[in-house]
Amino acid sequence: MSLLVDALALLAILLGLVFFAAGTAGLLRFPDASSRLHALTKADHLGLGLIVIGLLPRAEAVGGPARLIAVWVLVLVSSAAAGPLLARLARRR
């Protein structure tokens, strides 16, 4: 059972890294700031979520999984607030 959990955790982490790479490629390749931010934030949300899912079985203490999920939620909330602000700033310039 532990081998299966480790394999699924590794798969989730690797998929998260693939989404981070895709978001970075979108940041570098898309023409305007709005589409760059959209590609980056969407891919990073999914990538971070997959990495958190992959790390959850490795969390040892009771607070470990709660901290991982709290970090993910804080990133979701902060990027939902910062993304439109950055896009509005880029549009004004």
Short mmCIF file of N, CA and C in Angstrom, two decimals:
data_model
loop_
_atom_site.label_atom_id
_atom_site.label_comp_id
_atom_site.label_asym_id
_atom_site.label_seq_id
_atom_site.Cartn_x
_atom_site.Cartn_y
_atom_site.Cartn_z
N MET A 1 0.82 -1.20 0.00
CA MET A 1 0.00 0.00 0.00
C MET A 1 0.86 1.26 0.00
N SER A 2 1.96 1.22 0.74
CA SER A 2 2.82 2.39 0.82
C SER A 2 3.48 2.68 -0.52
N LEU A 3 3.80 1.65 -1.27
CA LEU A 3 4.41 1.85 -2.58
C LEU A 3 3.42 2.52 -3.53
N LEU A 4 2.17 2.13 -3.46
CA LEU A 4 1.14 2.75 -4.30
C LEU A 4 0.92 4.22 -3.92
N VAL A 5 0.88 4.51 -2.63
CA VAL A 5 0.72 5.89 -2.18
C VAL A 5 1.91 6.73 -2.61
N ASP A 6 3.12 6.18 -2.47
CA ASP A 6 4.32 6.91 -2.90
C ASP A 6 4.32 7.15 -4.40
N ALA A 7 3.88 6.17 -5.17
CA ALA A 7 3.83 6.33 -6.63
C ALA A 7 2.81 7.39 -7.04
N LEU A 8 1.65 7.39 -6.40
CA LEU A 8 0.64 8.41 -6.71
C LEU A 8 1.09 9.80 -6.27
N ALA A 9 1.79 9.87 -5.13
CA ALA A 9 2.31 11.15 -4.68
C ALA A 9 3.36 11.68 -5.64
N LEU A 10 4.23 10.81 -6.10
CA LEU A 10 5.25 11.22 -7.06
C LEU A 10 4.62 11.65 -8.38
N LEU A 11 3.60 10.95 -8.81
CA LEU A 11 2.89 11.31 -10.04
C LEU A 11 2.23 12.69 -9.91
N ALA A 12 1.60 12.95 -8.78
CA ALA A 12 0.96 14.25 -8.57
C ALA A 12 2.00 15.37 -8.55
N ILE A 13 3.13 15.14 -7.91
CA ILE A 13 4.18 16.17 -7.86
C ILE A 13 4.75 16.41 -9.26
N LEU A 14 4.98 15.36 -10.02
CA LEU A 14 5.51 15.53 -11.37
C LEU A 14 4.51 16.25 -12.28
N LEU A 15 3.22 15.93 -12.14
CA LEU A 15 2.21 16.64 -12.90
C LEU A 15 2.14 18.12 -12.50
N GLY A 16 2.32 18.39 -11.22
CA GLY A 16 2.36 19.77 -10.76
C GLY A 16 3.52 20.53 -11.38
N LEU A 17 4.66 19.88 -11.48
CA LEU A 17 5.82 20.52 -12.11
C LEU A 17 5.58 20.76 -13.60
N VAL A 18 4.86 19.86 -14.25
CA VAL A 18 4.53 20.05 -15.67
C VAL A 18 3.64 21.27 -15.83
N PHE A 19 2.68 21.45 -14.93
CA PHE A 19 1.81 22.62 -15.01
C PHE A 19 2.57 23.91 -14.71
N PHE A 20 3.53 23.86 -13.79
CA PHE A 20 4.37 25.04 -13.56
C PHE A 20 5.16 25.39 -14.81
N ALA A 21 5.70 24.38 -15.48
CA ALA A 21 6.46 24.64 -16.71
C ALA A 21 5.54 25.18 -17.81
N ALA A 22 4.32 24.68 -17.90
CA ALA A 22 3.38 25.19 -18.90
C ALA A 22 3.01 26.64 -18.61
N GLY A 23 2.83 26.99 -17.36
CA GLY A 23 2.53 28.37 -17.00
C GLY A 23 3.70 29.29 -17.32
N THR A 24 4.91 28.82 -17.10
CA THR A 24 6.08 29.61 -17.44
C THR A 24 6.19 29.79 -18.94
N ALA A 25 5.89 28.74 -19.70
CA ALA A 25 5.92 28.86 -21.16
C ALA A 25 4.87 29.86 -21.63
N GLY A 26 3.69 29.85 -21.02
CA GLY A 26 2.66 30.83 -21.36
C GLY A 26 3.08 32.25 -21.02
N LEU A 27 3.79 32.40 -19.91
CA LEU A 27 4.29 33.71 -19.52
C LEU A 27 5.28 34.25 -20.55
N LEU A 28 6.09 33.37 -21.09
CA LEU A 28 7.11 33.80 -22.04
C LEU A 28 6.58 33.94 -23.46
N ARG A 29 5.53 33.22 -23.82
CA ARG A 29 5.12 33.15 -25.21
C ARG A 29 3.93 34.02 -25.59
N PHE A 30 3.02 34.30 -24.66
CA PHE A 30 1.83 35.05 -25.03
C PHE A 30 2.14 36.53 -25.25
N PRO A 31 1.36 37.19 -26.12
CA PRO A 31 1.73 38.54 -26.54
C PRO A 31 1.42 39.66 -25.54
N ASP A 32 0.28 39.61 -24.87
CA ASP A 32 -0.07 40.73 -24.00
C ASP A 32 -0.10 40.30 -22.53
N ALA A 33 -0.13 41.30 -21.66
CA ALA A 33 -0.02 41.05 -20.23
C ALA A 33 -1.21 40.28 -19.67
N SER A 34 -2.40 40.55 -20.18
CA SER A 34 -3.59 39.86 -19.64
C SER A 34 -3.54 38.36 -19.91
N SER A 35 -3.19 37.98 -21.12
CA SER A 35 -3.12 36.55 -21.43
C SER A 35 -1.94 35.89 -20.73
N ARG A 36 -0.86 36.62 -20.54
CA ARG A 36 0.27 36.07 -19.79
C ARG A 36 -0.11 35.79 -18.34
N LEU A 37 -0.78 36.76 -17.72
CA LEU A 37 -1.21 36.57 -16.33
C LEU A 37 -2.22 35.45 -16.20
N HIS A 38 -3.13 35.36 -17.16
CA HIS A 38 -4.14 34.31 -17.11
C HIS A 38 -3.48 32.93 -17.19
N ALA A 39 -2.58 32.76 -18.14
CA ALA A 39 -1.90 31.48 -18.29
C ALA A 39 -1.09 31.14 -17.06
N LEU A 40 -0.41 32.13 -16.54
CA LEU A 40 0.46 31.89 -15.39
C LEU A 40 -0.35 31.54 -14.14
N THR A 41 -1.40 32.30 -13.85
CA THR A 41 -2.14 32.04 -12.61
C THR A 41 -2.92 30.73 -12.67
N LYS A 42 -3.53 30.44 -13.80
CA LYS A 42 -4.31 29.20 -13.88
C LYS A 42 -3.42 27.98 -13.77
N ALA A 43 -2.31 27.99 -14.49
CA ALA A 43 -1.41 26.84 -14.44
C ALA A 43 -0.75 26.71 -13.07
N ASP A 44 -0.42 27.83 -12.45
CA ASP A 44 0.20 27.77 -11.13
C ASP A 44 -0.76 27.29 -10.05
N HIS A 45 -2.04 27.67 -10.16
CA HIS A 45 -3.01 27.17 -9.19
C HIS A 45 -3.11 25.66 -9.26
N LEU A 46 -3.24 25.15 -10.47
CA LEU A 46 -3.36 23.70 -10.62
C LEU A 46 -2.06 23.00 -10.25
N GLY A 47 -0.92 23.58 -10.65
CA GLY A 47 0.37 22.98 -10.31
C GLY A 47 0.60 22.92 -8.82
N LEU A 48 0.31 24.01 -8.13
CA LEU A 48 0.49 24.02 -6.68
C LEU A 48 -0.49 23.06 -6.00
N GLY A 49 -1.71 23.00 -6.51
CA GLY A 49 -2.67 22.05 -5.95
C GLY A 49 -2.21 20.61 -6.08
N LEU A 50 -1.67 20.26 -7.24
CA LEU A 50 -1.17 18.90 -7.43
C LEU A 50 0.04 18.61 -6.54
N ILE A 51 0.91 19.59 -6.37
CA ILE A 51 2.07 19.39 -5.50
C ILE A 51 1.62 19.24 -4.05
N VAL A 52 0.64 20.02 -3.63
CA VAL A 52 0.12 19.88 -2.26
C VAL A 52 -0.51 18.51 -2.08
N ILE A 53 -1.26 18.05 -3.07
CA ILE A 53 -1.86 16.71 -2.99
C ILE A 53 -0.77 15.64 -2.91
N GLY A 54 0.31 15.83 -3.66
CA GLY A 54 1.41 14.88 -3.61
C GLY A 54 2.16 14.90 -2.29
N LEU A 55 2.20 16.04 -1.62
CA LEU A 55 2.91 16.14 -0.36
C LEU A 55 2.07 15.77 0.86
N LEU A 56 0.76 15.73 0.71
CA LEU A 56 -0.11 15.41 1.86
C LEU A 56 0.20 14.06 2.50
N PRO A 57 0.45 12.99 1.73
CA PRO A 57 0.78 11.72 2.41
C PRO A 57 2.09 11.77 3.18
N ARG A 58 2.97 12.70 2.85
CA ARG A 58 4.27 12.81 3.52
C ARG A 58 4.21 13.68 4.77
N ALA A 59 3.13 14.40 4.98
CA ALA A 59 3.00 15.26 6.15
C ALA A 59 2.92 14.40 7.39
N GLU A 60 3.76 14.71 8.38
CA GLU A 60 3.87 13.85 9.55
C GLU A 60 2.94 14.23 10.69
N ALA A 61 2.98 15.47 11.09
CA ALA A 61 2.20 15.87 12.26
C ALA A 61 0.76 16.19 11.86
N VAL A 62 -0.06 16.44 12.85
CA VAL A 62 -1.45 16.77 12.59
C VAL A 62 -1.55 18.12 11.88
N GLY A 63 -0.69 19.05 12.22
CA GLY A 63 -0.72 20.37 11.62
C GLY A 63 -0.10 20.43 10.24
N GLY A 64 0.63 19.41 9.83
CA GLY A 64 1.31 19.42 8.54
C GLY A 64 0.36 19.54 7.35
N PRO A 65 -0.63 18.66 7.25
CA PRO A 65 -1.58 18.80 6.14
C PRO A 65 -2.37 20.11 6.19
N ALA A 66 -2.69 20.56 7.39
CA ALA A 66 -3.42 21.82 7.52
C ALA A 66 -2.58 22.99 7.02
N ARG A 67 -1.28 22.96 7.31
CA ARG A 67 -0.39 24.02 6.82
C ARG A 67 -0.28 23.99 5.31
N LEU A 68 -0.15 22.81 4.74
CA LEU A 68 -0.05 22.70 3.28
C LEU A 68 -1.31 23.25 2.61
N ILE A 69 -2.46 22.88 3.12
CA ILE A 69 -3.71 23.35 2.54
C ILE A 69 -3.87 24.86 2.77
N ALA A 70 -3.41 25.35 3.93
CA ALA A 70 -3.49 26.79 4.20
C ALA A 70 -2.62 27.57 3.22
N VAL A 71 -1.44 27.07 2.91
CA VAL A 71 -0.58 27.75 1.95
C VAL A 71 -1.25 27.79 0.58
N TRP A 72 -1.85 26.67 0.18
CA TRP A 72 -2.53 26.62 -1.12
C TRP A 72 -3.68 27.62 -1.17
N VAL A 73 -4.48 27.66 -0.11
CA VAL A 73 -5.62 28.58 -0.07
C VAL A 73 -5.14 30.03 -0.08
N LEU A 74 -4.08 30.32 0.66
CA LEU A 74 -3.55 31.69 0.67
C LEU A 74 -3.03 32.11 -0.71
N VAL A 75 -2.41 31.20 -1.42
CA VAL A 75 -1.94 31.51 -2.77
C VAL A 75 -3.14 31.75 -3.69
N LEU A 76 -4.17 30.94 -3.57
CA LEU A 76 -5.36 31.13 -4.40
C LEU A 76 -6.00 32.49 -4.14
N VAL A 77 -6.12 32.85 -2.89
CA VAL A 77 -6.77 34.12 -2.54
C VAL A 77 -5.91 35.30 -2.96
N SER A 78 -4.62 35.22 -2.69
CA SER A 78 -3.76 36.36 -3.01
C SER A 78 -3.60 36.56 -4.51
N SER A 79 -3.51 35.50 -5.27
CA SER A 79 -3.37 35.68 -6.72
C SER A 79 -4.69 36.11 -7.34
N ALA A 80 -5.81 35.73 -6.73
CA ALA A 80 -7.10 36.21 -7.24
C ALA A 80 -7.23 37.71 -7.03
N ALA A 81 -6.57 38.23 -6.02
CA ALA A 81 -6.60 39.67 -5.79
C ALA A 81 -5.52 40.40 -6.59
N ALA A 82 -4.34 39.81 -6.69
CA ALA A 82 -3.22 40.49 -7.34
C ALA A 82 -3.27 40.41 -8.86
N GLY A 83 -3.80 39.34 -9.41
CA GLY A 83 -3.84 39.18 -10.87
C GLY A 83 -4.58 40.30 -11.58
N PRO A 84 -5.82 40.59 -11.20
CA PRO A 84 -6.53 41.71 -11.85
C PRO A 84 -5.87 43.07 -11.63
N LEU A 85 -5.26 43.26 -10.46
CA LEU A 85 -4.57 44.53 -10.22
C LEU A 85 -3.38 44.69 -11.16
N LEU A 86 -2.63 43.62 -11.35
CA LEU A 86 -1.49 43.68 -12.27
C LEU A 86 -1.94 43.88 -13.71
N ALA A 87 -3.03 43.22 -14.08
CA ALA A 87 -3.54 43.38 -15.45
C ALA A 87 -4.03 44.81 -15.67
N ARG A 88 -4.67 45.39 -14.68
CA ARG A 88 -5.14 46.78 -14.81
C ARG A 88 -3.97 47.74 -14.91
N LEU A 89 -2.93 47.50 -14.13
CA LEU A 89 -1.72 48.33 -14.21
C LEU A 89 -1.05 48.22 -15.59
N ALA A 90 -0.99 47.01 -16.10
CA ALA A 90 -0.36 46.81 -17.42
C ALA A 90 -1.19 47.45 -18.52
N ARG A 91 -2.51 47.44 -18.37
CA ARG A 91 -3.38 48.02 -19.38
C ARG A 91 -3.24 49.54 -19.41
N ARG A 92 -3.00 50.15 -18.25
CA ARG A 92 -2.84 51.61 -18.20
C ARG A 92 -1.54 52.07 -18.87
N ARG A 93 -0.55 51.23 -18.85
CA ARG A 93 0.73 51.59 -19.47
C ARG A 93 0.65 51.24 -20.89
#
